[in-house]
Short mmCIF file of C-alpha atoms in Angstrom, two decimals:
data_model
loop_
_atom_site.label_atom_id
_atom_site.label_comp_id
_atom_site.label_asym_id
_atom_site.label_seq_id
_atom_site.Cartn_x
_atom_site.Cartn_y
_atom_site.Cartn_z
CA UNK A 1 -80.04 14.65 12.70
CA UNK A 2 -82.84 17.19 13.19
CA UNK A 3 -80.73 19.94 11.65
CA UNK A 4 -79.96 17.70 8.66
CA UNK A 5 -83.65 16.81 8.26
CA UNK A 6 -84.63 20.49 8.44
CA UNK A 7 -82.01 21.39 5.81
CA UNK A 8 -83.17 18.58 3.53
CA UNK A 9 -86.83 19.59 3.91
CA UNK A 10 -85.94 23.22 3.15
CA UNK A 11 -83.96 22.09 0.09
CA UNK A 12 -86.84 19.88 -1.00
CA UNK A 13 -89.35 22.72 -0.88
CA UNK A 14 -87.16 25.48 -2.31
CA UNK A 15 -85.47 23.65 -5.16
CA UNK A 16 -85.99 19.87 -4.92
CA UNK A 17 -89.59 20.01 -6.12
CA UNK A 18 -88.90 22.50 -8.93
CA UNK A 19 -85.85 20.50 -10.02
CA UNK A 20 -87.85 17.26 -10.05
CA UNK A 21 -90.58 18.88 -12.12
CA UNK A 22 -88.23 20.36 -14.72
CA UNK A 23 -86.32 17.07 -15.04
CA UNK A 24 -89.64 15.28 -15.59
CA UNK A 25 -90.50 17.89 -18.20
CA UNK A 26 -87.11 17.45 -19.87
CA UNK A 27 -87.47 13.66 -19.90
CA UNK A 28 -90.91 13.90 -21.51
CA UNK A 29 -89.67 16.51 -23.99
CA UNK A 30 -86.78 14.25 -25.00
CA UNK A 31 -89.33 11.52 -25.71
CA UNK A 32 -91.37 13.94 -27.88
CA UNK A 33 -94.52 13.21 -25.93
CA UNK A 34 -97.28 15.77 -25.57
CA UNK A 35 -97.28 17.22 -22.05
CA UNK A 36 -99.99 16.41 -19.57
CA UNK A 37 -99.16 18.98 -16.91
CA UNK A 38 -100.87 17.21 -14.03
CA UNK A 39 -98.85 14.09 -14.78
CA UNK A 40 -95.61 16.07 -15.23
CA UNK A 41 -96.15 17.72 -11.84
CA UNK A 42 -96.99 14.39 -10.20
CA UNK A 43 -93.93 12.62 -11.66
CA UNK A 44 -91.64 15.48 -10.66
CA UNK A 45 -93.06 15.72 -7.14
CA UNK A 46 -92.92 11.98 -6.54
CA UNK A 47 -89.37 11.74 -7.87
CA UNK A 48 -88.29 14.66 -5.65
CA UNK A 49 -89.95 12.96 -2.68
CA UNK A 50 -88.06 9.72 -3.33
CA UNK A 51 -84.81 11.71 -3.52
CA UNK A 52 -85.67 13.37 -0.20
CA UNK A 53 -86.30 10.00 1.46
CA UNK A 54 -82.99 8.61 0.21
CA UNK A 55 -81.10 11.73 1.26
CA UNK A 56 -82.65 11.63 4.74
CA UNK A 57 -81.55 8.03 5.14
CA UNK A 58 -77.95 9.19 4.61
CA UNK A 59 -77.24 6.50 2.07
CA UNK A 60 -74.05 6.64 0.06
CA UNK A 61 -73.87 9.73 -2.13
CA UNK A 62 -75.30 9.11 -5.57
CA UNK A 63 -77.86 6.51 -4.56
CA UNK A 64 -80.56 9.19 -4.57
CA UNK A 65 -79.69 10.02 -8.19
CA UNK A 66 -80.00 6.39 -9.26
CA UNK A 67 -83.33 6.17 -7.42
CA UNK A 68 -84.52 9.34 -9.17
CA UNK A 69 -83.62 7.95 -12.60
CA UNK A 70 -85.40 4.66 -11.96
CA UNK A 71 -88.52 6.19 -10.39
CA UNK A 72 -88.84 8.81 -13.10
CA UNK A 73 -88.36 6.28 -15.88
CA UNK A 74 -90.94 3.91 -14.44
CA UNK A 75 -93.49 6.67 -13.86
CA UNK A 76 -93.03 8.15 -17.35
CA UNK A 77 -93.30 4.68 -18.90
CA UNK A 78 -96.45 3.94 -16.90
CA UNK A 79 -98.32 7.21 -17.44
CA UNK A 80 -97.36 7.73 -21.08
CA UNK A 81 -97.53 4.05 -22.10
CA UNK A 82 -94.05 3.82 -23.57
CA UNK A 83 -91.40 1.10 -23.26
CA UNK A 84 -89.48 1.17 -19.99
CA UNK A 85 -86.11 1.06 -21.74
CA UNK A 86 -86.95 4.10 -23.86
CA UNK A 87 -88.12 5.93 -20.77
CA UNK A 88 -84.99 4.90 -18.86
CA UNK A 89 -82.73 6.24 -21.61
CA UNK A 90 -84.55 9.59 -21.66
CA UNK A 91 -84.43 9.77 -17.85
CA UNK A 92 -80.68 9.12 -17.83
CA UNK A 93 -80.11 11.73 -20.54
CA UNK A 94 -82.21 14.25 -18.61
CA UNK A 95 -80.24 13.70 -15.40
CA UNK A 96 -76.97 13.84 -17.36
CA UNK A 97 -77.96 17.24 -18.72
CA UNK A 98 -78.68 18.44 -15.18
CA UNK A 99 -75.33 17.04 -14.00
CA UNK A 100 -73.49 18.75 -16.86
CA UNK A 101 -75.00 22.08 -15.81
CA UNK A 102 -74.06 21.32 -12.21
CA UNK A 103 -70.48 20.42 -13.11
CA UNK A 104 -70.14 23.52 -15.29
CA UNK A 105 -71.52 25.61 -12.43
CA UNK A 106 -69.02 24.15 -9.95
CA UNK A 107 -66.16 24.90 -12.35
CA UNK A 108 -67.35 28.50 -12.80
CA UNK A 109 -67.73 28.96 -9.05
CA UNK A 110 -64.30 27.50 -8.39
CA UNK A 111 -62.34 29.43 -11.01
CA UNK A 112 -64.33 32.64 -11.40
CA UNK A 113 -65.47 33.20 -7.81
CA UNK A 114 -62.60 31.32 -6.08
CA UNK A 115 -65.01 29.24 -3.99
CA UNK A 116 -65.02 25.50 -3.51
CA UNK A 117 -68.04 23.26 -2.94
CA UNK A 118 -67.69 23.52 0.83
CA UNK A 119 -67.85 27.33 0.69
CA UNK A 120 -70.89 27.10 -1.54
CA UNK A 121 -72.62 24.57 0.70
CA UNK A 122 -72.03 26.68 3.81
CA UNK A 123 -73.85 29.69 2.37
CA UNK A 124 -77.57 28.89 1.89
CA UNK A 125 -78.14 31.97 -0.29
CA UNK A 126 -75.44 30.94 -2.76
CA UNK A 127 -76.63 27.33 -2.68
CA UNK A 128 -80.21 28.35 -3.54
CA UNK A 129 -79.02 30.68 -6.32
CA UNK A 130 -76.82 27.91 -7.71
CA UNK A 131 -79.74 25.44 -7.67
CA UNK A 132 -82.11 27.88 -9.36
CA UNK A 133 -79.57 28.66 -12.09
CA UNK A 134 -79.51 24.92 -12.90
CA UNK A 135 -83.32 24.80 -12.89
CA UNK A 136 -83.52 27.77 -15.25
CA UNK A 137 -80.90 26.22 -17.56
CA UNK A 138 -82.91 22.98 -17.72
CA UNK A 139 -86.06 25.03 -18.48
CA UNK A 140 -84.22 26.80 -21.29
CA UNK A 141 -83.04 23.42 -22.60
CA UNK A 142 -86.65 22.20 -22.64
CA UNK A 143 -87.68 25.36 -24.45
CA UNK A 144 -84.96 25.01 -27.08
CA UNK A 145 -85.71 21.33 -27.68
CA UNK A 146 -89.47 21.84 -27.83
CA UNK A 147 -89.24 24.86 -30.14
CA UNK A 148 -86.81 23.48 -32.67
CA UNK A 149 -86.89 20.50 -34.95
CA UNK A 150 -83.17 19.69 -34.89
CA UNK A 151 -83.82 16.41 -33.11
CA UNK A 152 -86.27 15.38 -35.85
CA UNK A 153 -83.81 15.75 -38.73
CA UNK A 154 -83.07 12.57 -40.57
CA UNK A 155 -86.16 10.83 -39.22
CA UNK A 156 -89.45 10.26 -40.95
CA UNK A 157 -91.64 11.44 -38.07
CA UNK A 158 -94.92 13.27 -37.87
CA UNK A 159 -95.26 16.09 -35.33
CA UNK A 160 -97.27 13.93 -32.95
CA UNK A 161 -95.11 10.83 -33.07
CA UNK A 162 -92.87 10.19 -30.07
CA UNK A 163 -89.54 8.39 -30.08
CA UNK A 164 -91.21 5.40 -28.46
CA UNK A 165 -93.58 4.70 -31.36
#
């Protein structure tokens, strides 16, 4: 149990917090809301902390993801004063994007590097690299979305109007 807790705490500090923050940033970007960095950092850190708590409790796999979606959606809705359903949809889409990158990464690792998930999980260096590649890909996704107007096409929106208005 102590070894598991130490591994989870290490994972939380090295990539859980950054992952929570970039997912919060992606969720807010998808909603076309102006960033408030202190709130983005708080939402990401709190979501990552909830994930850590669920993972330490050794609940069924996937429960921590559902908890992350709900917590993030509620926090974004609260701090940015948007409808909970709209926030929930953006949170789900954000986590789906992360999961798509993760699935793609597992496929690449399996077929290009001939490793399975167990091999990856047994090597902390590879696991950290894998996690940071996902974080960087989510950051690039945020950058692409925030720097283009493709998601505005066909809508009569001003630059400051979010999807929730």
